[in-house]
mmCIF file of C-alpha atoms in Angstrom:
data_model
loop_
_atom_site.group_PDB
_atom_site.id
_atom_site.type_symbol
_atom_site.label_atom_id
_atom_site.label_comp_id
_atom_site.label_asym_id
_atom_site.label_seq_id
_atom_site.Cartn_x
_atom_site.Cartn_y
_atom_site.Cartn_z
ATOM 1 C CA MET A 1 45.751 4.951 -10.078
ATOM 2 C CA LYS A 2 44.863 1.560 -11.583
ATOM 3 C CA ARG A 3 43.324 0.488 -8.256
ATOM 4 C CA ILE A 4 41.086 3.549 -8.173
ATOM 5 C CA ILE A 5 39.928 2.976 -11.762
ATOM 6 C CA SER A 6 39.250 -0.725 -11.136
ATOM 7 C CA ALA A 7 37.369 0.093 -7.892
ATOM 8 C CA ILE A 8 35.189 2.600 -9.744
ATOM 9 C CA ALA A 9 34.579 0.057 -12.529
ATOM 10 C CA MET A 10 33.548 -2.606 -9.987
ATOM 11 C CA LEU A 11 31.211 -0.134 -8.301
ATOM 12 C CA CYS A 12 29.554 0.730 -11.625
ATOM 13 C CA VAL A 13 29.115 -2.950 -12.503
ATOM 14 C CA SER A 14 27.568 -3.731 -9.114
ATOM 15 C CA LEU A 15 25.164 -0.789 -9.443
ATOM 16 C CA VAL A 16 23.946 -2.233 -12.762
ATOM 17 C CA VAL A 17 23.845 -5.931 -11.808
ATOM 18 C CA LEU A 18 22.276 -5.826 -8.305
ATOM 19 C CA PRO A 19 18.982 -4.104 -9.289
ATOM 20 C CA ALA A 20 18.559 -6.581 -12.158
ATOM 21 C CA VAL A 21 19.019 -9.546 -9.781
ATOM 22 C CA ARG A 22 16.530 -8.106 -7.286
ATOM 23 C CA ALA A 23 13.955 -7.444 -10.027
ATOM 24 C CA GLU A 24 14.273 -11.073 -11.157
ATOM 25 C CA GLU A 25 13.754 -12.324 -7.578
ATOM 26 C CA GLN A 26 10.637 -10.178 -7.193
ATOM 27 C CA ALA A 27 9.247 -11.400 -10.507
ATOM 28 C CA GLN A 28 9.494 -14.993 -9.266
ATOM 29 C CA ALA A 29 7.708 -14.290 -5.981
ATOM 30 C CA PRO A 30 4.385 -16.127 -5.643
ATOM 31 C CA VAL A 31 1.244 -14.071 -6.172
ATOM 32 C CA ARG A 32 -1.117 -13.914 -3.196
ATOM 33 C CA VAL A 33 -4.677 -14.665 -4.281
ATOM 34 C CA THR A 34 -7.465 -14.241 -1.749
ATOM 35 C CA PRO A 35 -11.005 -15.190 -2.714
ATOM 36 C CA ARG A 36 -13.403 -12.333 -1.991
ATOM 37 C CA GLN A 37 -17.148 -12.375 -1.416
ATOM 38 C CA PRO A 38 -19.000 -9.351 -2.857
ATOM 39 C CA GLY A 39 -20.561 -7.401 0.003
ATOM 40 C CA ALA A 40 -18.254 -8.901 2.646
ATOM 41 C CA VAL A 41 -16.876 -6.459 5.213
ATOM 42 C CA HIS A 42 -13.098 -6.347 5.727
ATOM 43 C CA THR A 43 -10.776 -4.407 8.010
ATOM 44 C CA VAL A 44 -7.198 -3.618 6.994
ATOM 45 C CA TYR A 45 -4.439 -1.933 8.973
ATOM 46 C CA GLY A 46 -1.773 0.345 7.624
ATOM 47 C CA VAL A 47 -0.174 3.769 7.622
ATOM 48 C CA VAL A 48 -1.741 6.869 6.074
ATOM 49 C CA GLY A 49 0.133 7.685 2.866
ATOM 50 C CA ASP A 50 1.039 11.092 1.488
ATOM 51 C CA GLY A 51 -1.602 10.819 -1.255
ATOM 52 C CA THR A 52 -4.388 11.310 1.297
ATOM 53 C CA ALA A 53 -6.717 14.240 0.651
ATOM 54 C CA MET A 54 -10.101 15.581 1.738
ATOM 55 C CA HIS A 55 -12.164 12.698 0.310
ATOM 56 C CA SER A 56 -9.534 10.042 -0.397
ATOM 57 C CA LEU A 57 -7.230 7.909 1.715
ATOM 58 C CA SER A 58 -4.044 6.238 0.545
ATOM 59 C CA LEU A 59 -3.125 3.420 2.914
ATOM 60 C CA VAL A 60 0.339 1.860 2.906
ATOM 61 C CA MET A 61 0.130 -1.765 4.015
ATOM 62 C CA PRO A 62 2.899 -3.441 6.083
ATOM 63 C CA ASP A 63 4.075 -5.307 2.956
ATOM 64 C CA GLY A 64 4.418 -1.984 1.065
ATOM 65 C CA GLU A 65 1.264 -2.372 -1.024
ATOM 66 C CA MET A 66 -0.773 0.823 -1.492
ATOM 67 C CA LEU A 67 -4.572 0.776 -1.195
ATOM 68 C CA TRP A 68 -6.894 3.663 -2.066
ATOM 69 C CA PHE A 69 -10.207 4.363 -0.350
ATOM 70 C CA GLY A 70 -12.878 6.994 -0.807
ATOM 71 C CA ILE A 71 -14.033 8.953 2.243
ATOM 72 C CA GLY A 72 -17.697 9.920 2.078
ATOM 73 C CA ASP A 73 -19.917 12.007 4.317
ATOM 74 C CA ASP A 74 -21.243 8.787 5.856
ATOM 75 C CA THR A 75 -17.770 7.381 6.672
ATOM 76 C CA VAL A 76 -17.357 7.042 10.446
ATOM 77 C CA LYS A 77 -14.102 8.618 11.584
ATOM 78 C CA ASP A 78 -12.893 7.518 15.046
ATOM 79 C CA LEU A 79 -9.631 9.467 14.940
ATOM 80 C CA LYS A 80 -8.160 11.283 17.919
ATOM 81 C CA ASP A 81 -5.992 13.774 15.998
ATOM 82 C CA GLY A 82 -7.460 13.527 12.512
ATOM 83 C CA LEU A 83 -6.000 11.851 9.449
ATOM 84 C CA LEU A 84 -2.279 12.596 9.430
ATOM 85 C CA VAL A 85 0.369 11.192 7.093
ATOM 86 C CA GLY A 86 2.331 8.438 8.856
ATOM 87 C CA LYS A 87 -0.435 7.637 11.356
ATOM 88 C CA LYS A 88 -1.435 3.981 11.887
ATOM 89 C CA VAL A 89 -5.122 3.423 11.161
ATOM 90 C CA ALA A 90 -7.655 0.647 10.684
ATOM 91 C CA VAL A 91 -9.963 0.933 7.674
ATOM 92 C CA THR A 92 -13.201 -1.025 7.417
ATOM 93 C CA TYR A 93 -14.708 -1.354 3.945
ATOM 94 C CA ARG A 94 -17.257 -3.418 2.043
ATOM 95 C CA GLU A 95 -16.054 -5.617 -0.822
ATOM 96 C CA PRO A 96 -17.541 -4.182 -4.053
ATOM 97 C CA ALA A 97 -19.738 -6.275 -6.338
ATOM 98 C CA LYS A 98 -17.991 -8.121 -9.162
ATOM 99 C CA ASP A 99 -19.713 -5.976 -11.783
ATOM 100 C CA ASP A 100 -18.814 -2.712 -10.002
ATOM 101 C CA ASP A 101 -16.369 -0.844 -12.263
ATOM 102 C CA SER A 102 -15.693 2.027 -9.874
ATOM 103 C CA ALA A 103 -11.998 2.539 -9.212
ATOM 104 C CA CYS A 104 -12.512 3.644 -5.623
ATOM 105 C CA ILE A 105 -13.638 1.518 -2.682
ATOM 106 C CA MET A 106 -15.534 3.561 -0.113
ATOM 107 C CA ALA A 107 -14.403 3.282 3.518
ATOM 108 C CA ILE A 108 -17.140 2.511 6.058
ATOM 109 C CA ARG A 109 -15.037 3.371 9.128
ATOM 110 C CA ILE A 110 -11.564 4.793 9.758
ATOM 111 C CA ALA A 111 -10.180 4.446 13.289
ATOM 112 C CA ASP A 112 -6.910 4.778 15.177
ATOM 113 C CA ALA A 113 -5.012 1.489 15.243
#
């Protein structure tokens, strides 16, 4: 009985300690800073996220980062089966101006990757 209680206690302690250690490791990770030119055109690759809707695209990057794009009437869509959650796509967009306060970056082109 004592072995069962001590095993349960060790399990509880490890469930509390391990997430705290991982959070500390992530906090110490270096921040990636990429200089951007306003008006520059970029293409990113990722997987369509479940937050995608009629006029918005959530893109999950390979590193787990989530990007949001607006889909306008002028956005070129080169997609064989449409925009499905879990599908790999390439999104081309224009870097917004520094004084642009809009929260959404409009996609220029969305294509199968």
